[in-house]
Tab-separated table of C-alpha atoms in Angstrom:
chain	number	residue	atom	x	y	z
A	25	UNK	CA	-20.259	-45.797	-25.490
A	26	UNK	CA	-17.251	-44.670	-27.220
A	27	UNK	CA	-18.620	-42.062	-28.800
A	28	UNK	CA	-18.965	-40.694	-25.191
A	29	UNK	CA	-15.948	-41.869	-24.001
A	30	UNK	CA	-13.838	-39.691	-26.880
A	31	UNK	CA	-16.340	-36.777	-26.255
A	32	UNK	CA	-15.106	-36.232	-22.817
A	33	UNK	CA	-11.589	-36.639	-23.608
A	34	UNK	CA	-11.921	-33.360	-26.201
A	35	UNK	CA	-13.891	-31.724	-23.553
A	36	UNK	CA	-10.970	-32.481	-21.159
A	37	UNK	CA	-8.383	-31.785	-23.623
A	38	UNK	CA	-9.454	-28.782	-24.033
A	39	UNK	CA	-10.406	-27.465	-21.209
A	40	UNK	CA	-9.081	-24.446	-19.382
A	41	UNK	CA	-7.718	-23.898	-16.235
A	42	UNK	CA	-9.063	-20.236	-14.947
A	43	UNK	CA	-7.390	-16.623	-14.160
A	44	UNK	CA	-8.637	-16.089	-11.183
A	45	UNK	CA	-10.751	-17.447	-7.931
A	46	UNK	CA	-14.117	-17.684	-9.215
A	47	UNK	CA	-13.115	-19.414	-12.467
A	48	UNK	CA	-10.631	-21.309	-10.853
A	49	UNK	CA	-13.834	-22.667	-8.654
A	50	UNK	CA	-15.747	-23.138	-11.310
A	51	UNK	CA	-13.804	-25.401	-13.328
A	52	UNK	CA	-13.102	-27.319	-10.153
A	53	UNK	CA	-16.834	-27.816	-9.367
A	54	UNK	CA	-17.484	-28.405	-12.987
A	55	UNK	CA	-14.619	-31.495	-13.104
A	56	UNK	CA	-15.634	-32.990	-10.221
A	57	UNK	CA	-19.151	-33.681	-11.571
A	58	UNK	CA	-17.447	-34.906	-14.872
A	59	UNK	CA	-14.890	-37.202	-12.699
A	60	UNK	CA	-17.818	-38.621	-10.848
A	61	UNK	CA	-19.559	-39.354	-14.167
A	62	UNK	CA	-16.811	-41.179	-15.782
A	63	UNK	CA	-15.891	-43.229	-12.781
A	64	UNK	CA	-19.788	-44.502	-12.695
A	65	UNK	CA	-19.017	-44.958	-16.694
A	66	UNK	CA	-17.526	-48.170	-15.830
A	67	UNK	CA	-20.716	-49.551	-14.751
A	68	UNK	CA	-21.918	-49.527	-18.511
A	69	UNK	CA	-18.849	-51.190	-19.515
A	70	UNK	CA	-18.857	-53.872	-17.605
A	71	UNK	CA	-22.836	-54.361	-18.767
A	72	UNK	CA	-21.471	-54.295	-22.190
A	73	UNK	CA	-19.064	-56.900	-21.391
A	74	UNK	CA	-21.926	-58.791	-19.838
A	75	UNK	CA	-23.955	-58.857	-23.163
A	76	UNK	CA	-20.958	-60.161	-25.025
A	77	UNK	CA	-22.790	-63.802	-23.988
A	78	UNK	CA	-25.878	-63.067	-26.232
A	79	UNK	CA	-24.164	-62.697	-28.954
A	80	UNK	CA	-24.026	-64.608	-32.128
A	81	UNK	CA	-20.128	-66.552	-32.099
A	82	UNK	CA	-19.526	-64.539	-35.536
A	83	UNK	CA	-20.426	-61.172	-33.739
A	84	UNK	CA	-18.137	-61.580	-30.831
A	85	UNK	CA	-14.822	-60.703	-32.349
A	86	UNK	CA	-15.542	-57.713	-33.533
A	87	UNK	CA	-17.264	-57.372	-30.238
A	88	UNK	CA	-14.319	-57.790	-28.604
A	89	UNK	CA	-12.184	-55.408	-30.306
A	90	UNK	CA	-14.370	-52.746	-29.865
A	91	UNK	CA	-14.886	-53.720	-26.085
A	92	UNK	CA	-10.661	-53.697	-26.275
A	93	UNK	CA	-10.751	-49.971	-27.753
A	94	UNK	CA	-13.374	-49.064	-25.864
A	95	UNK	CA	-11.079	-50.319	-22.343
A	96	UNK	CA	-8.103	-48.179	-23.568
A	97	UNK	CA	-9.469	-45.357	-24.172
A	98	UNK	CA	-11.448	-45.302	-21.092
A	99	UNK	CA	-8.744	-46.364	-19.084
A	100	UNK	CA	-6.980	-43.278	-20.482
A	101	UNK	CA	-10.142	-41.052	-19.895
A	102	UNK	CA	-10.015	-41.672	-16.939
A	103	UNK	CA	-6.325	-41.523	-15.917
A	104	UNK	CA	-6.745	-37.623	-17.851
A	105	UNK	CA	-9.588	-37.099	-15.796
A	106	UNK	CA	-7.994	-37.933	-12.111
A	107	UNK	CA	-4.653	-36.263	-13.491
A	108	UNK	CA	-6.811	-32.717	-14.363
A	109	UNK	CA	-8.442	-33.298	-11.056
A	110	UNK	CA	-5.185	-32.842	-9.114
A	111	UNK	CA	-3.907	-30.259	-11.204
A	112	UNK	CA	-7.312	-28.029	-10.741
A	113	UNK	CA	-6.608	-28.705	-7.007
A	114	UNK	CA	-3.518	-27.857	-6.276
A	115	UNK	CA	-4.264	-24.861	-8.377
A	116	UNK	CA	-6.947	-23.921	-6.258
A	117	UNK	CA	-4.669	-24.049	-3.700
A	118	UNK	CA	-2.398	-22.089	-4.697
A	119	UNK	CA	-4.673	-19.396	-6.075
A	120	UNK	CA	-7.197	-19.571	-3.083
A	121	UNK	CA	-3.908	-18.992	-0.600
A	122	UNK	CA	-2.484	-16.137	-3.355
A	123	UNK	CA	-6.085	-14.413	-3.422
A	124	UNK	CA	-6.217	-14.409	0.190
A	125	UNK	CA	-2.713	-12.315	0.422
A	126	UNK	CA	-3.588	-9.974	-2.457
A	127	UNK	CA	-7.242	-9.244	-1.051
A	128	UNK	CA	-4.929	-8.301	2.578
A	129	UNK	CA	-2.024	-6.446	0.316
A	130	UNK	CA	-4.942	-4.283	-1.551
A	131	UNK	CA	-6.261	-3.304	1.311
A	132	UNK	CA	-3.375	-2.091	3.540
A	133	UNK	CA	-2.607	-0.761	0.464
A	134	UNK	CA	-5.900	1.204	0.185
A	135	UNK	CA	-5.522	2.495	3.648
A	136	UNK	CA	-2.155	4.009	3.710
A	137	UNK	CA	-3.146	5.372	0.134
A	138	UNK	CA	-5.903	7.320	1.529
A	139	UNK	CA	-4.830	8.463	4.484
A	140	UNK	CA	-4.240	11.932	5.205
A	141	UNK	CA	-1.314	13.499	5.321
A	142	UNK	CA	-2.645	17.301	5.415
A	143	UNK	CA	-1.989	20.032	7.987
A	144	UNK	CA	-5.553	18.421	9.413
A	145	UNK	CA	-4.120	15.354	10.623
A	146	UNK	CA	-2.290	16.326	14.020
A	147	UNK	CA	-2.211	12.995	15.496
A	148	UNK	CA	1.349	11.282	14.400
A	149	UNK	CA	2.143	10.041	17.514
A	150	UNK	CA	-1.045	7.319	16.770
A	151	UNK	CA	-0.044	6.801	13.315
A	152	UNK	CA	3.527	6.142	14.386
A	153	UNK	CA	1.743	2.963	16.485
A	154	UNK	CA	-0.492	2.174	13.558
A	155	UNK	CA	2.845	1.861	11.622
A	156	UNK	CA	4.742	-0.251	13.885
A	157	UNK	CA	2.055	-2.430	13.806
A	158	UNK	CA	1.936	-2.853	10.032
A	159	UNK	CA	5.426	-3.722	10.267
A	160	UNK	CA	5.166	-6.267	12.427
A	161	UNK	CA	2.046	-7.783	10.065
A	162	UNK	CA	4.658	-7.629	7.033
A	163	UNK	CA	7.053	-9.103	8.756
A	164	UNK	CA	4.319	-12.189	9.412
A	165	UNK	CA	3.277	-11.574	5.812
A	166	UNK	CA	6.712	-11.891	4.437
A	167	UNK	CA	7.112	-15.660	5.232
A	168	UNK	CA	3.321	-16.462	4.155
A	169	UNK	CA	4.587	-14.877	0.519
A	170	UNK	CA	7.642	-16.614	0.980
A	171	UNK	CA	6.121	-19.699	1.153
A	172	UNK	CA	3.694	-19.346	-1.479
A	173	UNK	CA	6.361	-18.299	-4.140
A	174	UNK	CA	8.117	-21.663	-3.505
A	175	UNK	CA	4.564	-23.101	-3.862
A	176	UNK	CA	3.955	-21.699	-7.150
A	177	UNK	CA	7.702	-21.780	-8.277
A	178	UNK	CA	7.015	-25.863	-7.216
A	179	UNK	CA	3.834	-26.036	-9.624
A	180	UNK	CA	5.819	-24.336	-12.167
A	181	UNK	CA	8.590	-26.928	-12.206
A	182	UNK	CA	6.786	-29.785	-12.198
A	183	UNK	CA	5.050	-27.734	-15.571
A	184	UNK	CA	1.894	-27.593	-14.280
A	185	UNK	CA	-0.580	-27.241	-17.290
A	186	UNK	CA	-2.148	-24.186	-15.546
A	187	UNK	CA	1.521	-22.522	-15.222
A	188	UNK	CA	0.251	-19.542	-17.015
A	189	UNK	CA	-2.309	-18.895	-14.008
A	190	UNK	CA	0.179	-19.452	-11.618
A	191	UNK	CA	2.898	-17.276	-13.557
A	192	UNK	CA	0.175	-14.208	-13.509
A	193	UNK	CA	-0.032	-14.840	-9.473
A	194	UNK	CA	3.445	-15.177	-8.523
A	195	UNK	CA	3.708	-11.918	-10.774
A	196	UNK	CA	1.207	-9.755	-8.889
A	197	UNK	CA	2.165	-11.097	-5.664
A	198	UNK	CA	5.759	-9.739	-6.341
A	199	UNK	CA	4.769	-6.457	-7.763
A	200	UNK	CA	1.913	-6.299	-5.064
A	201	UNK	CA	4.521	-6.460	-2.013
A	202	UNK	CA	7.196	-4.518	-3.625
A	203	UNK	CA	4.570	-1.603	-4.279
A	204	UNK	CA	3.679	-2.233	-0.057
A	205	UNK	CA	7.164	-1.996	0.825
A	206	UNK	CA	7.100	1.286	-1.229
A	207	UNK	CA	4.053	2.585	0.242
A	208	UNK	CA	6.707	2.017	3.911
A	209	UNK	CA	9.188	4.356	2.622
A	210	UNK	CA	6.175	7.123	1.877
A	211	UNK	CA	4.848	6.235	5.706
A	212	UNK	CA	8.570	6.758	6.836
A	213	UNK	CA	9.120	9.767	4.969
A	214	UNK	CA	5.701	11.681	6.310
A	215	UNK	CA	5.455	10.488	9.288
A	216	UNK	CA	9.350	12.449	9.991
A	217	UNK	CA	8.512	15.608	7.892
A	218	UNK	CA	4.814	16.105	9.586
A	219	UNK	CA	6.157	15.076	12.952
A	220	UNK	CA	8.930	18.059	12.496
A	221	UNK	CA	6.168	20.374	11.138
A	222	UNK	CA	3.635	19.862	14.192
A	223	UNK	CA	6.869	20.270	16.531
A	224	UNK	CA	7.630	23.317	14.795
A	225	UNK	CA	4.404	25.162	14.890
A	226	UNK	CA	3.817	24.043	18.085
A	227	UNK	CA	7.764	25.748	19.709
A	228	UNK	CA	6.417	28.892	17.771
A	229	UNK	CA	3.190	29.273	19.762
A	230	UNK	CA	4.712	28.826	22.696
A	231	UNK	CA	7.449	30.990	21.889
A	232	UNK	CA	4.647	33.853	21.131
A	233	UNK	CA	3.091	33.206	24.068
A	234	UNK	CA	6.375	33.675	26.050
A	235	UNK	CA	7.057	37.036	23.944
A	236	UNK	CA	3.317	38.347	24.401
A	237	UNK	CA	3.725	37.533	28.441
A	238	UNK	CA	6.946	38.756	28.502
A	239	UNK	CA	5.601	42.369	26.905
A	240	UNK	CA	2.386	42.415	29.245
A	241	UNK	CA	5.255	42.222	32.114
A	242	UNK	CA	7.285	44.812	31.466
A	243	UNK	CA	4.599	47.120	30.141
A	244	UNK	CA	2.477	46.739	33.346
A	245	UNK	CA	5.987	47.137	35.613
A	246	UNK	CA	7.529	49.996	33.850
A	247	UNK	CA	4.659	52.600	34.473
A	248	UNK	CA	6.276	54.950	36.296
A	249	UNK	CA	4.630	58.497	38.020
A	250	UNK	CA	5.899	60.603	40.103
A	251	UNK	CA	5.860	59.087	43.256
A	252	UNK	CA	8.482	56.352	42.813
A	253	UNK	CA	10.869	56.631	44.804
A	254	UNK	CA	14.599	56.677	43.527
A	255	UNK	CA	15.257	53.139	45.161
A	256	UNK	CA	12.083	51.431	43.231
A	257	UNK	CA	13.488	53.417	40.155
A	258	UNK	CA	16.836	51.614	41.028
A	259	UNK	CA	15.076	47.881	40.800
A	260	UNK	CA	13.582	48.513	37.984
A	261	UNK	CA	16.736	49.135	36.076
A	262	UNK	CA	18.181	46.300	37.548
A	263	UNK	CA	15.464	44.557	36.271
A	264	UNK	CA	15.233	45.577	33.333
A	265	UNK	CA	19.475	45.117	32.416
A	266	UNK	CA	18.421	41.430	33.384
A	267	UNK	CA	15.048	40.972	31.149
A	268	UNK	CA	17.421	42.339	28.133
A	269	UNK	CA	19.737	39.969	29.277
A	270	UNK	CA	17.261	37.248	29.174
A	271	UNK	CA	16.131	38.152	26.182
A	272	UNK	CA	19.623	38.462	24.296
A	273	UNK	CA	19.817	34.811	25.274
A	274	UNK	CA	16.574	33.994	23.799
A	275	UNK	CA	17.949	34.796	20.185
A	276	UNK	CA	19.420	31.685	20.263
A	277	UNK	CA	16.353	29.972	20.351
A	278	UNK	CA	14.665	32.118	17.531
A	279	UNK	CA	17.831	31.209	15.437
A	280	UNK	CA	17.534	27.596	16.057
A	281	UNK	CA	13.447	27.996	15.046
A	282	UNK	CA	14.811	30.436	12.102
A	283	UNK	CA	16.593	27.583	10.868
A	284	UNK	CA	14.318	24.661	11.487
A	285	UNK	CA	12.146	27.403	9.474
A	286	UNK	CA	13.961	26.774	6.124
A	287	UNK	CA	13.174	22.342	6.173
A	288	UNK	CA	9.626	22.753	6.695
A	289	UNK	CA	7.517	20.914	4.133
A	290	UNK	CA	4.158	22.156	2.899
A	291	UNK	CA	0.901	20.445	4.062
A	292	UNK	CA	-1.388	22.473	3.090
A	293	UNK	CA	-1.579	21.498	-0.603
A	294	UNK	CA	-2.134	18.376	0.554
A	295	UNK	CA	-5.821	19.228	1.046
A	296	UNK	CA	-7.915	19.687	-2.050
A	297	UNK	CA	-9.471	23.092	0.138
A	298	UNK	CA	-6.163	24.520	-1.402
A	299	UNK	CA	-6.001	24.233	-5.123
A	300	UNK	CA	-2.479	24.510	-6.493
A	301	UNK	CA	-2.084	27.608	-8.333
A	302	UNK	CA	0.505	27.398	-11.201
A	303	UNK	CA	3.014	24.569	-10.978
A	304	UNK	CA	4.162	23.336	-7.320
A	305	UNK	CA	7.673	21.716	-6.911
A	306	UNK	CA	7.488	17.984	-5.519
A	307	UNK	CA	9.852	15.417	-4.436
A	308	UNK	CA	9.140	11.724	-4.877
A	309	UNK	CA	9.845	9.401	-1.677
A	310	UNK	CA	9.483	6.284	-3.531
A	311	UNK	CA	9.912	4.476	-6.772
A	312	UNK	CA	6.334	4.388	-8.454
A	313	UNK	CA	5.951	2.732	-12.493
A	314	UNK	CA	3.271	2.725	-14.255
A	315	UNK	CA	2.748	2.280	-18.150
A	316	UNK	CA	2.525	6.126	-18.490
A	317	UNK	CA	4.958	7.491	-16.157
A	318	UNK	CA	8.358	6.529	-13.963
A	319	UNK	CA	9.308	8.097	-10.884
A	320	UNK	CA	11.986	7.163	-8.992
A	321	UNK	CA	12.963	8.345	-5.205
A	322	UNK	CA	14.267	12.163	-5.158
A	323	UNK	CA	12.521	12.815	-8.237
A	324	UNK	CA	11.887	16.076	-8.934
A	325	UNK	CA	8.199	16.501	-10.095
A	326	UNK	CA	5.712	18.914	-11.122
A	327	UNK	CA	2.031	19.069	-9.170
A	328	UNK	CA	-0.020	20.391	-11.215
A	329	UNK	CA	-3.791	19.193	-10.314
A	330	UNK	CA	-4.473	18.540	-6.933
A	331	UNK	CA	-8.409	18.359	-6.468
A	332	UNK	CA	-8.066	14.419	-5.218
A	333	UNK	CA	-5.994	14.596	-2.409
A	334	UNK	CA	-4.457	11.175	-2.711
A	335	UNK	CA	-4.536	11.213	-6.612
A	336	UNK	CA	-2.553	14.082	-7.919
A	337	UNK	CA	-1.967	15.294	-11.434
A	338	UNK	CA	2.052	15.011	-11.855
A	339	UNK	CA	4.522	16.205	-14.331
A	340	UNK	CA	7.600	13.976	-14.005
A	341	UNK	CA	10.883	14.851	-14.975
A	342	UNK	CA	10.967	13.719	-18.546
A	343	UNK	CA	7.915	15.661	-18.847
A	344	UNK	CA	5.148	12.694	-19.119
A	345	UNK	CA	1.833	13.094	-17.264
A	346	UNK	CA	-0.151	11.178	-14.979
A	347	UNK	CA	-2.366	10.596	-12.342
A	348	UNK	CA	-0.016	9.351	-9.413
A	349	UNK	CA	-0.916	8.560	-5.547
A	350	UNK	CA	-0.381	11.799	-3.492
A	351	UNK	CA	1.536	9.547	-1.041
A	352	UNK	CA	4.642	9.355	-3.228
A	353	UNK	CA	5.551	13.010	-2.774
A	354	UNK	CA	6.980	15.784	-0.493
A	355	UNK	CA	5.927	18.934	-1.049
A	356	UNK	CA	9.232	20.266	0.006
A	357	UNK	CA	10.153	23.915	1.442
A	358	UNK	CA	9.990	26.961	1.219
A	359	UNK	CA	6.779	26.686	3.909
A	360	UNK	CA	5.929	29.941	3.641
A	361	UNK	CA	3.652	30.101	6.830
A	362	UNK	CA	6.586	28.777	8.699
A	363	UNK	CA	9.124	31.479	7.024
A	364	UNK	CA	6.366	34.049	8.344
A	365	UNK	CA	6.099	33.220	11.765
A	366	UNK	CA	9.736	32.977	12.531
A	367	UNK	CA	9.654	36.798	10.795
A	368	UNK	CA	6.972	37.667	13.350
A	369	UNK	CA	8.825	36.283	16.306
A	370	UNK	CA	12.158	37.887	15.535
A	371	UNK	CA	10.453	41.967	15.215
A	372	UNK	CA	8.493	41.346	18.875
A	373	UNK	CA	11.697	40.000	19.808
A	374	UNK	CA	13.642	43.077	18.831
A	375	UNK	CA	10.401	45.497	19.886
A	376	UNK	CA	11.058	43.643	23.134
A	377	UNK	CA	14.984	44.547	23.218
A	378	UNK	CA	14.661	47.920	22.481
């Protein structure tokens, strides 16, 4: 009997406490069989203490003082056993309630990771709704975190003999929902600089189509034969001094677009259809750290591989090299397409004028 008795008490001794879920689980489930075991233990105790009467008078002493041994050290068996028992529990709570935050941190994570940010994705105005709504799940998600780092800060000050499990949780939880509020400032950054972009290609092609109906106009009204008369001939110049007019005026507006021009951001990059030839400038929109590179916002980078379009090859600027989340970067002007249209407005503008 107290062989078995100080067989469980190494076992328990040295038992561990789990990483993650599933271990964490399993050494719950496994303790709770052992518990139930040694509390049914003291059944054979008290039937050794029962056959204390059959023995010889000589016999009972040292009976009795290994019946006295045997009631310590089960007493402290089992006082080690319910005392691991609430540990693994409230470490199961913990890490059940931590998993369950990671798991919905991972994937928002994954989504706004992969989303795309290319010249193909027109729609901002639904993204803009799909990120007001993540905000307002943060903002839910802050207090559940909140609450869960005074949970495991609790466990750790009352030196819960799991601590380092708990230690590993509280530190992915932090770094989880610092990278997430990271991952904001990217959503923040595109959703401005692709909004802007849409807006501008969509002013240009109206402006063409206000230049190319503007020319079909006045090249259908200005064919003149020989039988106007000098009064028709008279409108027509009146007209015409107020389409130039018009038209003088509508510089403005191809300055404004000129200018607008020069802030454009590239998107087409952003799709692996249009590998990156030589070395494109980037600018970082968040701080991202990994063991192998550093970038911090307003970075300057380097893109040089961009065949995954949310994993991109980058060249930071104290020249290390890694594989970074597309997300993180601007491809900032020069937009040449943009550059080109404005070029194309202003010369049927002025083939317009004169």
């Amino acid at each position: 009997l107290l062989s078995w008795v100080e067989e469980n008490q190494r076992r328990i001794n040295s038992a561990e406490w789990g990483v993650d879920l599933p271990s964490v689980e399993s050494h719950l489930g496994s303790h709770r069989g052992l518990h139930q075991s040694i509390e049914e233990f003291r059944a054979k105790i008290e039937r050794a203490r029962a056959d204390e009467a059959q023995l010889s008078p000589a016999s009972r002493n040292s009976y009795r003082e290994y019946l006295g041994k045997l009631d310590l050290q089960y007493a402290k068996l089992l006082n080690n056993s319910k005392s691991r028992l609430r540990h693994l529990e409230s470490l199961h709570t913990f890490v059940s309630a931590a998993t369950k935050e990671l798991m919905w941190l991972n994937d928002k994570e994954e989504e706004e990771v992969n989303y795309d940010w290319s010249d193909r994705n027109t729609n901002m105005a639904t993204k803009k709704e799909n990120y007001s709504g993540l905000m307002r799940e943060l903002e839910l998600k802050e207090k559940k975190i909140r609450e869960l780092q005074l949970s495991g800060d609790r466990l750790l000050l009352e030196d819960h003999p799991g601590k380092q499990t708990v230690e590993a949780f509280l530190a992915a939880l932090q770094t989880q929902w610092s990278w997430m509020l990271q991952v904001c400032c990217c959503i923040e950054a595109h959703l401005k600089e692709n909004t802007a972009y849409f807006q501008f290609f969509s002013d240009v092609k109206d402006t063409e189509e206000y230049l190319n109906k503007m020319q079909e106009t006045m090249r259908k009204k200005y064919q003149c034969d020989r039988s106007i008369t000098v009064t028709r001939l008279e409108d027509l110049l009146q007209d015409s001094i107020d389409e130039k007019e018009q038209l003088t005026e509508y510089k403005g507006q191809l300055s404004a677009l000129a200018k607008r021009a020069k802030t454009i951001v590239q998107l087409k990059p952003r799709s692996a259809t249009h590998p990156v030839k030589g070395r494109l400038p980037l600018q970082a929109v968040c701080d991202y750290k990994q063991m192998e590179i550093t970038v911090h916002k307003g970075d300057e980078c380097v893109l040089l591989n961009n065949s995954q379009p949310y994993k991109w090859k980058v060249l930071n600027a104290s020249g290390s090299e890694s594989i970074v989340p597309s997300v993180c970067f601007l491809i900032p002007p020069p937009n040449k397409d943009a550059l080109d249209a404005v070029s194309r407005l202003e010369n049927s503008h002025q083939a317009l004028v004169t």
